[in-house]
Structures are given as C-alpha cells and as structure tokens.
N, CA and C atoms as an extended XYZ file, in Angstrom:
486
Properties=species:S:1:pos:R:3:atomname:S:1:resname:S:1:resid:I:1 pbc="F F F"
N         0.858       -1.182        0.000 N   UNK     1
C         0.000        0.000        0.000 CA  UNK     1
C         0.894        1.232        0.000 C   UNK     1
N         0.676        2.096       -1.014 N   UNK     2
C         1.352        3.394       -1.040 CA  UNK     2
C         0.382        4.380       -0.397 C   UNK     2
N         0.716        4.842        0.800 N   UNK     3
C        -0.188        5.702        1.562 CA  UNK     3
C        -0.329        7.079        0.917 C   UNK     3
N        -1.278        7.846        1.398 N   UNK     4
C        -1.587        9.159        0.836 CA  UNK     4
C        -0.324       10.018        0.699 C   UNK     4
N        -0.084       10.505       -0.529 N   UNK     5
C         1.052       11.374       -0.813 CA  UNK     5
C         2.405       10.676       -0.911 C   UNK     5
N         2.455        9.371       -0.762 N   UNK     6
C         3.729        8.631       -0.779 CA  UNK     6
C         4.282        8.501       -2.197 C   UNK     6
N         5.585        8.201       -2.270 N   UNK     7
C         6.281        7.976       -3.543 CA  UNK     7
C         7.078        6.678       -3.382 C   UNK     7
N         6.759        5.664       -4.204 N   UNK     8
C         7.393        4.349       -4.088 CA  UNK     8
C         7.922        3.908       -5.451 C   UNK     8
N         9.161        3.369       -5.471 N   UNK     9
C         9.691        2.708       -6.667 CA  UNK     9
C        10.271        1.376       -6.213 C   UNK     9
N         9.638        0.291       -6.645 N   UNK    10
C        10.041       -1.060       -6.278 CA  UNK    10
C        10.657       -1.716       -7.508 C   UNK    10
N        11.840       -2.313       -7.351 N   UNK    11
C        12.526       -2.961       -8.473 CA  UNK    11
C        12.673       -4.447       -8.155 C   UNK    11
N        12.284       -5.283       -9.128 N   UNK    12
C        12.307       -6.734       -8.961 CA  UNK    12
C        13.092       -7.352      -10.115 C   UNK    12
N        13.990       -8.260       -9.793 N   UNK    13
C        14.727       -8.986      -10.818 CA  UNK    13
C        14.509      -10.478      -10.647 C   UNK    13
N        14.219      -11.184      -11.737 N   UNK    14
C        13.917      -12.618      -11.666 CA  UNK    14
C        14.787      -13.378      -12.658 C   UNK    14
N        15.398      -14.461      -12.172 N   UNK    15
C        16.196      -15.314      -13.036 CA  UNK    15
C        16.247      -16.715      -12.427 C   UNK    15
N        16.636      -17.692      -13.198 N   UNK    16
C        16.745      -19.071      -12.693 CA  UNK    16
C        17.716      -19.849      -13.564 C   UNK    16
N        18.425      -20.817      -12.963 N   UNK    17
C        19.292      -21.686      -13.762 CA  UNK    17
C        18.453      -22.658      -14.582 C   UNK    17
N        19.069      -23.300      -15.538 N   UNK    18
C        18.377      -24.295      -16.356 CA  UNK    18
C        18.366      -25.621      -15.596 C   UNK    18
N        17.163      -26.144      -15.370 N   UNK    19
C        17.014      -27.450      -14.740 CA  UNK    19
C        16.659      -28.476      -15.804 C   UNK    19
N        16.683      -29.752      -15.445 N   UNK    20
C        16.397      -30.803      -16.424 CA  UNK    20
C        14.914      -30.925      -16.730 C   UNK    20
N        14.058      -30.424      -15.853 N   UNK    21
C        12.612      -30.469      -16.095 CA  UNK    21
C        12.055      -29.054      -16.158 C   UNK    21
N        10.855      -28.933      -16.697 N   UNK    22
C        10.200      -27.632      -16.755 CA  UNK    22
C         9.857      -27.149      -15.350 C   UNK    22
N         9.822      -25.824      -15.195 N   UNK    23
C         9.498      -25.203      -13.914 CA  UNK    23
C         8.375      -24.200      -14.109 C   UNK    23
N         7.654      -23.926      -13.023 N   UNK    24
C         6.571      -22.950      -13.049 CA  UNK    24
C         6.872      -21.822      -12.082 C   UNK    24
N         6.767      -20.593      -12.569 N   UNK    25
C         6.807      -19.418      -11.698 CA  UNK    25
C         5.431      -18.777      -11.775 C   UNK    25
N         4.718      -18.784      -10.661 N   UNK    26
C         3.375      -18.214      -10.602 CA  UNK    26
C         3.381      -17.158       -9.509 C   UNK    26
N         3.125      -15.908       -9.875 N   UNK    27
C         3.218      -14.816       -8.909 CA  UNK    27
C         1.970      -13.948       -8.951 C   UNK    27
N         1.680      -13.328       -7.805 N   UNK    28
C         0.580      -12.375       -7.706 CA  UNK    28
C         1.103      -11.128       -7.005 C   UNK    28
N         0.848       -9.963       -7.605 N   UNK    29
C         1.214       -8.680       -7.008 CA  UNK    29
C        -0.041       -7.825       -6.969 C   UNK    29
N        -0.381       -7.314       -5.788 N   UNK    30
C        -1.520       -6.409       -5.649 CA  UNK    30
C        -1.051       -5.151       -4.933 C   UNK    30
N        -1.383       -3.997       -5.504 N   UNK    31
C        -0.932       -2.720       -4.958 CA  UNK    31
C        -2.123       -1.782       -4.842 C   UNK    31
N        -2.175       -1.044       -3.740 N   UNK    32
C        -3.183        0.000       -3.554 CA  UNK    32
C        -2.439        1.322       -3.454 C   UNK    32
N        -2.819        2.272       -4.306 N   UNK    33
C        -2.181        3.583       -4.313 CA  UNK    33
C        -3.212        4.590       -3.823 C   UNK    33
N        -2.958        5.135       -2.646 N   UNK    34
C        -3.890        6.073       -2.021 CA  UNK    34
C        -3.829        7.444       -2.704 C   UNK    34
N        -4.706        8.334       -2.276 N   UNK    35
C        -4.845        9.676       -2.848 CA  UNK    35
C        -3.486       10.384       -2.952 C   UNK    35
N        -3.235       10.971       -4.127 N   UNK    36
C        -2.032       11.771       -4.408 CA  UNK    36
C        -0.720       10.992       -4.271 C   UNK    36
N        -0.764        9.674       -4.270 N   UNK    37
C         0.457        8.869       -4.157 CA  UNK    37
C         0.919        8.411       -5.539 C   UNK    37
N         2.180        7.960       -5.589 N   UNK    38
C         2.803        7.507       -6.837 CA  UNK    38
C         3.495        6.180       -6.560 C   UNK    38
N         3.307        5.220       -7.457 N   UNK    39
C         3.990        3.934       -7.336 CA  UNK    39
C         4.491        3.487       -8.708 C   UNK    39
N         5.760        3.120       -8.757 N   UNK    40
C         6.341        2.500       -9.953 CA  UNK    40
C         6.871        1.127       -9.540 C   UNK    40
N         6.462        0.104      -10.292 N   UNK    41
C         6.891       -1.269      -10.027 CA  UNK    41
C         7.634       -1.739      -11.274 C   UNK    41
N         8.929       -1.956      -11.146 N   UNK    42
C         9.773       -2.339      -12.275 CA  UNK    42
C        10.184       -3.802      -12.134 C   UNK    42
N         9.980       -4.565      -13.203 N   UNK    43
C        10.376       -5.975      -13.219 CA  UNK    43
C        11.251       -6.247      -14.433 C   UNK    43
N        12.375       -6.891      -14.204 N   UNK    44
C        13.217       -7.398      -15.286 CA  UNK    44
C        13.308       -8.904      -15.068 C   UNK    44
N        12.832       -9.697      -16.038 N   UNK    45
C        12.905      -11.155      -15.880 CA  UNK    45
C        13.701      -11.772      -17.011 C   UNK    45
N        14.572      -12.683      -16.612 N   UNK    46
C        15.381      -13.445      -17.560 CA  UNK    46
C        15.399      -14.902      -17.094 C   UNK    46
N        14.204      -15.505      -17.053 N   UNK    47
C        14.086      -16.891      -16.624 CA  UNK    47
C        14.771      -17.821      -17.624 C   UNK    47
N        15.115      -19.011      -17.173 N   UNK    48
C        15.680      -20.035      -18.060 CA  UNK    48
C        14.631      -20.433      -19.096 C   UNK    48
N        15.085      -21.051      -20.186 N   UNK    49
C        14.172      -21.351      -21.299 CA  UNK    49
C        13.249      -22.547      -21.046 C   UNK    49
N        13.219      -23.067      -19.822 N   UNK    50
C        12.264      -24.129      -19.485 CA  UNK    50
C        11.333      -23.711      -18.334 C   UNK    50
N        11.194      -22.401      -18.130 N   UNK    51
C        10.324      -21.871      -17.077 CA  UNK    51
C         9.045      -21.321      -17.701 C   UNK    51
N         7.907      -21.722      -17.137 N   UNK    52
C         6.611      -21.148      -17.504 CA  UNK    52
C         6.335      -20.035      -16.496 C   UNK    52
N         6.262      -18.804      -16.971 N   UNK    53
C         6.150      -17.614      -16.130 CA  UNK    53
C         4.733      -17.047      -16.255 C   UNK    53
N         3.884      -17.336      -15.271 N   UNK    54
C         2.485      -16.912      -15.306 CA  UNK    54
C         2.252      -15.953      -14.143 C   UNK    54
N         1.962      -14.691      -14.450 N   UNK    55
C         1.957      -13.642      -13.435 CA  UNK    55
C         0.648      -12.864      -13.465 C   UNK    55
N         0.132      -12.545      -12.278 N   UNK    56
C        -1.024      -11.666      -12.133 CA  UNK    56
C        -0.573      -10.422      -11.383 C   UNK    56
N        -0.790       -9.255      -11.987 N   UNK    57
C        -0.439       -7.987      -11.346 CA  UNK    57
C        -1.638       -7.055      -11.450 C   UNK    57
N        -1.998       -6.453      -10.298 N   UNK    58
C        -3.152       -5.563      -10.304 CA  UNK    58
C        -2.913       -4.431       -9.312 C   UNK    58
N        -3.324       -3.216       -9.707 N   UNK    59
C        -3.225       -2.052       -8.827 CA  UNK    59
C        -4.542       -1.292       -8.850 C   UNK    59
N        -4.858       -0.660       -7.719 N   UNK    60
C        -6.038        0.195       -7.614 CA  UNK    60
C        -5.555        1.592       -7.257 C   UNK    60
N        -5.946        2.584       -8.078 N   UNK    61
C        -5.545        3.976       -7.862 CA  UNK    61
C        -6.718        4.795       -7.348 C   UNK    61
N        -6.492        5.481       -6.234 N   UNK    62
C        -7.489        6.400       -5.712 CA  UNK    62
C        -7.291        7.774       -6.365 C   UNK    62
N        -7.947        8.805       -5.867 N   UNK    63
C        -7.945       10.133       -6.498 CA  UNK    63
C        -6.528       10.675       -6.694 C   UNK    63
N        -6.253       11.134       -7.904 N   UNK    64
C        -4.975       11.748       -8.291 CA  UNK    64
C        -3.755       10.870       -8.013 C   UNK    64
N        -3.954        9.578       -7.927 N   UNK    65
C        -2.844        8.641       -7.725 CA  UNK    65
C        -2.311        8.183       -9.082 C   UNK    65
N        -1.054        7.740       -9.091 N   UNK    66
C        -0.418        7.260      -10.321 CA  UNK    66
C         0.206        5.892      -10.082 C   UNK    66
N        -0.048        4.977      -11.013 N   UNK    67
C         0.589        3.656      -10.998 CA  UNK    67
C         1.306        3.447      -12.313 C   UNK    67
N         2.579        3.023      -12.241 N   UNK    68
C         3.363        2.704      -13.432 CA  UNK    68
C         3.902        1.283      -13.296 C   UNK    68
N         3.571        0.436      -14.265 N   UNK    69
C         4.154       -0.903      -14.367 CA  UNK    69
C         5.210       -0.839      -15.470 C   UNK    69
N         6.464       -1.122      -15.150 N   UNK    70
C         7.546       -1.167      -16.136 CA  UNK    70
C         8.024       -2.618      -16.173 C   UNK    70
N         7.954       -3.235      -17.342 N   UNK    71
C         8.152       -4.675      -17.449 CA  UNK    71
C         9.135       -5.027      -18.557 C   UNK    71
N        10.195       -5.749      -18.231 N   UNK    72
C        11.128       -6.256      -19.228 CA  UNK    72
C        11.131       -7.772      -19.192 C   UNK    72
N        10.765       -8.406      -20.291 N   UNK    73
C        10.666       -9.869      -20.365 CA  UNK    73
C        11.623      -10.395      -21.426 C   UNK    73
N        12.656      -11.092      -20.973 N   UNK    74
C        13.678      -11.584      -21.895 CA  UNK    74
C        13.656      -13.107      -21.958 C   UNK    74
N        13.570      -13.755      -20.807 N   UNK    75
C        13.684      -15.207      -20.753 CA  UNK    75
C        12.347      -15.910      -20.682 C   UNK    75
N        12.378      -17.167      -20.295 N   UNK    76
C        11.275      -18.111      -20.086 CA  UNK    76
C        10.870      -18.803      -21.378 C   UNK    76
N        10.251      -19.943      -21.217 N   UNK    77
C         9.664      -20.658      -22.355 CA  UNK    77
C         8.358      -19.971      -22.744 C   UNK    77
N         7.557      -19.630      -21.717 N   UNK    78
C         6.287      -18.936      -21.923 CA  UNK    78
C         6.101      -17.924      -20.808 C   UNK    78
N         5.846      -16.684      -21.175 N   UNK    79
C         5.450      -15.661      -20.210 CA  UNK    79
C         4.061      -15.193      -20.583 C   UNK    79
N         3.173      -15.153      -19.583 N   UNK    80
C         1.836      -14.587      -19.758 CA  UNK    80
C         1.665      -13.558      -18.646 C   UNK    80
N         1.629      -12.272      -19.045 N   UNK    81
C         1.614      -11.203      -18.053 CA  UNK    81
C         0.842      -10.013      -18.600 C   UNK    81
N        -0.180       -9.581      -17.854 N   UNK    82
C        -1.030       -8.457      -18.272 CA  UNK    82
C        -1.311       -7.574      -17.061 C   UNK    82
N        -0.378       -6.725      -16.650 N   UNK    83
C        -0.617       -5.878      -15.481 CA  UNK    83
C        -1.888       -5.039      -15.649 C   UNK    83
N        -2.642       -4.906      -14.560 N   UNK    84
C        -3.899       -4.162      -14.597 CA  UNK    84
C        -3.828       -2.960      -13.664 C   UNK    84
N        -4.494       -1.888      -14.076 N   UNK    85
C        -4.666       -0.719      -13.214 CA  UNK    85
C        -6.149       -0.384      -13.198 C   UNK    85
N        -6.711       -0.343      -12.001 N   UNK    86
C        -8.102        0.065      -11.819 CA  UNK    86
C        -8.072        1.512      -11.357 C   UNK    86
N        -8.532        2.400      -12.226 N   UNK    87
C        -8.509        3.839      -11.963 CA  UNK    87
C        -9.827        4.209      -11.285 C   UNK    87
N        -9.815        4.112       -9.960 N   UNK    88
C       -11.019        4.206       -9.146 CA  UNK    88
C       -11.336        5.631       -8.699 C   UNK    88
N       -10.317        6.474       -8.564 N   UNK    89
C       -10.517        7.834       -8.071 CA  UNK    89
C       -10.361        8.870       -9.167 C   UNK    89
N       -11.044        9.990       -9.010 N   UNK    90
C       -10.971       11.057      -10.015 CA  UNK    90
C        -9.525       11.511      -10.207 C   UNK    90
N        -9.141       11.679      -11.487 N   UNK    91
C        -7.804       12.147      -11.830 CA  UNK    91
C        -6.713       11.095      -11.716 C   UNK    91
N        -7.066        9.857      -11.462 N   UNK    92
C        -6.062        8.785      -11.350 CA  UNK    92
C        -5.413        8.524      -12.711 C   UNK    92
N        -4.135        8.061      -12.663 N   UNK    93
C        -3.376        7.820      -13.888 CA  UNK    93
C        -2.715        6.444      -13.830 C   UNK    93
N        -2.678        5.782      -14.985 N   UNK    94
C        -2.018        4.483      -15.077 CA  UNK    94
C        -1.144        4.409      -16.315 C   UNK    94
N         0.015        3.758      -16.182 N   UNK    95
C         0.939        3.562      -17.304 CA  UNK    95
C         1.476        2.143      -17.230 C   UNK    95
N         1.504        1.481      -18.365 N   UNK    96
C         2.196        0.195      -18.473 CA  UNK    96
C         3.152        0.273      -19.653 C   UNK    96
N         4.436        0.002      -19.390 N   UNK    97
C         5.453       -0.087      -20.433 CA  UNK    97
C         5.983       -1.507      -20.407 C   UNK    97
N         5.784       -2.229      -21.503 N   UNK    98
C         6.197       -3.625      -21.591 CA  UNK    98
C         7.176       -3.795      -22.741 C   UNK    98
N         8.324       -4.397      -22.431 N   UNK    99
C         9.336       -4.683      -23.442 CA  UNK    99
C         9.598       -6.187      -23.399 C   UNK    99
N         9.464       -6.860      -24.542 N   UNK   100
C         9.622       -8.317      -24.582 CA  UNK   100
C        10.486       -8.729      -25.767 C   UNK   100
N        11.328       -9.728      -25.532 N   UNK   101
C        12.144      -10.317      -26.593 CA  UNK   101
C        11.901      -11.823      -26.567 C   UNK   101
N        11.518      -12.381      -27.715 N   UNK   102
C        11.275      -13.823      -27.816 CA  UNK   102
C        12.208      -14.419      -28.858 C   UNK   102
N        13.052      -15.340      -28.409 N   UNK   103
C        13.942      -16.061      -29.312 CA  UNK   103
C        13.410      -17.461      -29.576 C   UNK   103
N        14.246      -18.303      -30.134 N   UNK   104
C        13.862      -19.671      -30.500 CA  UNK   104
C        13.227      -20.403      -29.308 C   UNK   104
N        12.033      -20.966      -29.543 N   UNK   105
C        11.343      -21.745      -28.528 CA  UNK   105
C        10.644      -20.940      -27.450 C   UNK   105
N        10.608      -19.622      -27.589 N   UNK   106
C         9.989      -18.772      -26.576 CA  UNK   106
C         8.672      -18.184      -27.065 C   UNK   106
N         7.770      -17.923      -26.116 N   UNK   107
C         6.525      -17.204      -26.398 CA  UNK   107
C         6.340      -16.160      -25.299 C   UNK   107
N         6.378      -14.890      -25.692 N   UNK   108
C         6.138      -13.778      -24.773 CA  UNK   108
C         4.733      -13.252      -25.049 C   UNK   108
N         3.815      -13.509      -24.147 N   UNK   109
C         2.410      -13.112      -24.273 CA  UNK   109
C         2.172      -12.033      -23.225 C   UNK   109
N         2.168      -10.780      -23.664 N   UNK   110
C         2.118       -9.661      -22.717 CA  UNK   110
C         1.074       -8.638      -23.143 C   UNK   110
N         0.784       -7.738      -22.246 N   UNK   111
C        -0.188       -6.685      -22.532 CA  UNK   111
C        -0.521       -5.940      -21.268 C   UNK   111
N        -1.738       -5.383      -21.199 N   UNK   112
C        -2.150       -4.621      -20.020 CA  UNK   112
C        -3.654       -4.439      -20.014 C   UNK   112
N        -4.165       -4.102      -18.822 N   UNK   113
C        -5.581       -3.782      -18.657 CA  UNK   113
C        -5.678       -2.454      -17.926 C   UNK   113
N        -6.489       -1.557      -18.447 N   UNK   114
C        -6.771       -0.284      -17.789 CA  UNK   114
C        -8.282       -0.171      -17.631 C   UNK   114
N        -8.729       -0.023      -16.398 N   UNK   115
C       -10.154        0.050      -16.093 CA  UNK   115
C       -10.445        1.444      -15.540 C   UNK   115
N       -11.130        2.276      -16.325 N   UNK   116
C       -11.464        3.652      -15.939 CA  UNK   116
C       -12.834        3.658      -15.269 C   UNK   116
N       -12.874        3.961      -13.970 N   UNK   117
C       -14.137        3.957      -13.229 CA  UNK   117
C       -14.538        5.334      -12.713 C   UNK   117
N       -13.653        6.322      -12.844 N   UNK   118
C       -13.913        7.659      -12.296 CA  UNK   118
C       -13.672        8.721      -13.368 C   UNK   118
N       -14.165        9.939      -13.147 N   UNK   119
C       -13.968       11.009      -14.130 CA  UNK   119
C       -12.502       11.434      -14.238 C   UNK   119
N       -12.160       11.937      -15.429 N   UNK   120
C       -10.864       12.575      -15.701 CA  UNK   120
C        -9.659       11.682      -15.400 C   UNK   120
N        -9.803       10.402      -15.628 N   UNK   121
C        -8.678        9.482      -15.471 CA  UNK   121
C        -7.942        9.361      -16.804 C   UNK   121
N        -6.695        8.901      -16.743 N   UNK   122
C        -5.938        8.725      -17.989 CA  UNK   122
C        -5.060        7.484      -17.877 C   UNK   122
N        -4.838        6.863      -19.030 N   UNK   123
C        -3.978        5.681      -19.049 CA  UNK   123
C        -3.193        5.624      -20.348 C   UNK   123
N        -2.038        4.980      -20.246 N   UNK   124
C        -1.173        4.760      -21.408 CA  UNK   124
C        -0.657        3.330      -21.342 C   UNK   124
N        -0.747        2.643      -22.466 N   UNK   125
C        -0.173        1.306      -22.600 CA  UNK   125
C         0.822        1.359      -23.755 C   UNK   125
N         2.075        1.008      -23.477 N   UNK   126
C         3.108        0.958      -24.510 CA  UNK   126
C         3.702       -0.447      -24.484 C   UNK   126
N         3.633       -1.124      -25.623 N   UNK   127
C         4.161       -2.482      -25.734 CA  UNK   127
C         5.141       -2.534      -26.902 C   UNK   127
N         6.374       -2.899      -26.612 N   UNK   128
C         7.417       -3.041      -27.630 CA  UNK   128
C         7.947       -4.463      -27.553 C   UNK   128
N         8.052       -5.129      -28.694 N   UNK   129
C         8.545       -6.504      -28.663 CA  UNK   129
C         9.394       -6.822      -29.883 C   UNK   129
N        10.246       -7.825      -29.699 N   UNK   130
C        11.105       -8.318      -30.771 CA  UNK   130
C        10.918       -9.829      -30.853 C   UNK   130
N        10.673      -10.318      -32.060 N   UNK   131
C        10.581      -11.750      -32.310 CA  UNK   131
C        11.759      -12.133      -33.200 C   UNK   131
N        12.586      -13.079      -32.718 N   UNK   132
C        13.744      -13.496      -33.514 CA  UNK   132
C        13.877      -15.011      -33.486 C   UNK   132
N        14.422      -15.571      -34.538 N   UNK   133
C        14.694      -17.008      -34.645 CA  UNK   133
C        13.453      -17.860      -34.350 C   UNK   133
N        12.297      -17.422      -34.823 N   UNK   134
C        11.065      -18.192      -34.655 CA  UNK   134
C        10.337      -17.967      -33.346 C   UNK   134
N        10.834      -17.074      -32.503 N   UNK   135
C        10.146      -16.763      -31.247 CA  UNK   135
C         8.794      -16.120      -31.522 C   UNK   135
N         7.874      -16.271      -30.581 N   UNK   136
C         6.512      -15.772      -30.766 CA  UNK   136
C         6.208      -14.690      -29.732 C   UNK   136
N         5.634      -13.574      -30.199 N   UNK   137
C         5.189      -12.517      -29.296 CA  UNK   137
C         3.711      -12.245      -29.545 C   UNK   137
N         2.972      -12.056      -28.467 N   UNK   138
C         1.544      -11.783      -28.547 CA  UNK   138
C         1.244      -10.578      -27.670 C   UNK   138
N         0.375       -9.688      -28.148 N   UNK   139
C        -0.060       -8.544      -27.346 CA  UNK   139
C        -1.548       -8.682      -27.056 C   UNK   139
N        -1.934       -8.472      -25.802 N   UNK   140
C        -3.349       -8.455      -25.411 CA  UNK   140
C        -3.564       -7.223      -24.544 C   UNK   140
N        -4.442       -6.358      -24.971 N   UNK   141
C        -4.722       -5.158      -24.197 CA  UNK   141
C        -6.210       -4.927      -24.058 C   UNK   141
N        -6.605       -4.440      -22.889 N   UNK   142
C        -8.001       -4.096      -22.641 CA  UNK   142
C        -8.040       -2.717      -22.003 C   UNK   142
N        -8.882       -1.851      -22.553 N   UNK   143
C        -9.185       -0.573      -21.911 CA  UNK   143
C       -10.695       -0.514      -21.772 C   UNK   143
N       -11.159       -0.301      -20.542 N   UNK   144
C       -12.596       -0.236      -20.273 CA  UNK   144
C       -12.922        1.114      -19.636 C   UNK   144
N       -13.964        1.755      -20.141 N   UNK   145
C       -14.451        3.010      -19.572 CA  UNK   145
C       -15.817        2.750      -18.946 C   UNK   145
N       -15.905        2.892      -17.631 N   UNK   146
C       -17.173        2.732      -16.934 CA  UNK   146
C       -18.073        3.941      -17.151 C   UNK   146
N       -19.292        3.835      -16.679 N   UNK   147
C       -20.287        4.899      -16.873 CA  UNK   147
C       -19.899        6.221      -16.220 C   UNK   147
N       -19.102        6.189      -15.164 N   UNK   148
C       -18.726        7.414      -14.444 CA  UNK   148
C       -17.386        7.983      -14.914 C   UNK   148
N       -16.855        7.491      -16.015 N   UNK   149
C       -15.515        7.879      -16.478 CA  UNK   149
C       -15.536        9.055      -17.452 C   UNK   149
N       -16.417       10.007      -17.243 N   UNK   150
C       -16.499       11.183      -18.125 CA  UNK   150
C       -15.163       11.922      -18.143 C   UNK   150
N       -14.757       12.368      -19.327 N   UNK   151
C       -13.520       13.129      -19.474 CA  UNK   151
C       -12.258       12.290      -19.386 C   UNK   151
N       -12.385       10.989      -19.369 N   UNK   152
C       -11.214       10.106      -19.276 CA  UNK   152
C       -10.658        9.803      -20.660 C   UNK   152
N        -9.384        9.402      -20.689 N   UNK   153
C        -8.750        9.132      -21.986 CA  UNK   153
C        -7.685        8.040      -21.822 C   UNK   153
N        -7.347        7.432      -22.977 N   UNK   154
C        -6.334        6.384      -22.981 CA  UNK   154
C        -5.562        6.418      -24.291 C   UNK   154
N        -4.302        6.011      -24.239 N   UNK   155
C        -3.466        5.909      -25.429 CA  UNK   155
C        -2.791        4.537      -25.418 C   UNK   155
N        -2.816        3.864      -26.580 N   UNK   156
C        -2.206        2.540      -26.691 CA  UNK   156
C        -1.233        2.536      -27.865 C   UNK   156
N        -0.007        2.037      -27.621 N   UNK   157
C         0.998        1.851      -28.675 CA  UNK   157
C         1.467        0.406      -28.611 C   UNK   157
N         1.531       -0.239      -29.758 N   UNK   158
C         1.999       -1.624      -29.807 CA  UNK   158
C         2.860       -1.790      -31.057 C   UNK   158
N         4.142       -2.079      -30.865 N   UNK   159
C         5.071       -2.241      -31.984 CA  UNK   159
C         5.852       -3.536      -31.813 C   UNK   159
N         6.021       -4.263      -32.934 N   UNK   160
C         6.804       -5.494      -32.919 CA  UNK   160
C         7.803       -5.479      -34.067 C   UNK   160
N         9.029       -5.866      -33.768 N   UNK   161
C        10.075       -6.001      -34.770 CA  UNK   161
C        10.287       -7.492      -35.000 C   UNK   161
N        10.144       -7.909      -36.264 N   UNK   162
C        10.275       -9.331      -36.592 CA  UNK   162
C        11.564       -9.561      -37.360 C   UNK   162
C-alpha cells in the first residue's frame, strides 16, 4: 500500500538456472495507491528457457494517484503477463510499459488492462517486442471506460520487430 502522498519505486529482478525439467513461476502482485500517491513497479525477468512464467499484477488507484508498471521480459519458455490498473478515483493515472524479446522456442504473451471507473482518469499502454529465430510474441490489451468515467482518456501503442 502506497499511503496518501507517498512515492514508491520497487525494483524486482527474476532469473533461474536451467534445470532438467520444466518449472513454473506463478506470482501475484496487488498494490493499492492512495490519494495523491505515486507507485512504480519495475520488473526485469530473464528466466531459463524451461520456465513457464504466469503472473497476475493488479493495482487500484485512488484520487490523483499514479501507478506505473515497467516490465522487461527476456527469458522463459512462456510468459503470460497483463498488469492491470483500476482507476477508481478522479484524476487517477495508469501507465504500463512492456518490453519483450522472444527467441527460439519462446513465447512472450504480454499486454495490459486499464479500467477507468472515475472522471478525468488517464492511461497509457506501450508495448514493444522483438521476435527473432522463430520466437513468438503476442499482445493483449483491454481498456474499459465505466459509466462514471467522463472526461477520461487512454493511449495505446503496440510495436513489434520481426
């Protein structure tokens, strides 16, 4: 929980050696950003090529709060990750920046969800990916505007280099 007016930047790094059998990494991150607070959650993952990386990330922003998910996905056999921001308070802001590289035998399935529930909220989703040597990249994005989201806006960018 980022309390009222707080400023938080959390950095996470994930890696694993190559084992003889497949492995599963299943994680859940939930963040609450109170009024006028700011939170940035940065993840860089370079799992071994036999790891299935299945992650759930969700944040709730109150009035004038900001949540930023910064995500770098390099490793794993399969990554499925779609950070979500629920913009619950007026003037709340959400940003997701996802960078993924998929090489031979890899599938990077990434994206984001932005749920606008209050007036004058804003969100940005930026997804950049590289597919090389037969690697597969997939983008999934959802932006939802609720009935009370008057004056809200969103911007989505998705680019892939093959």
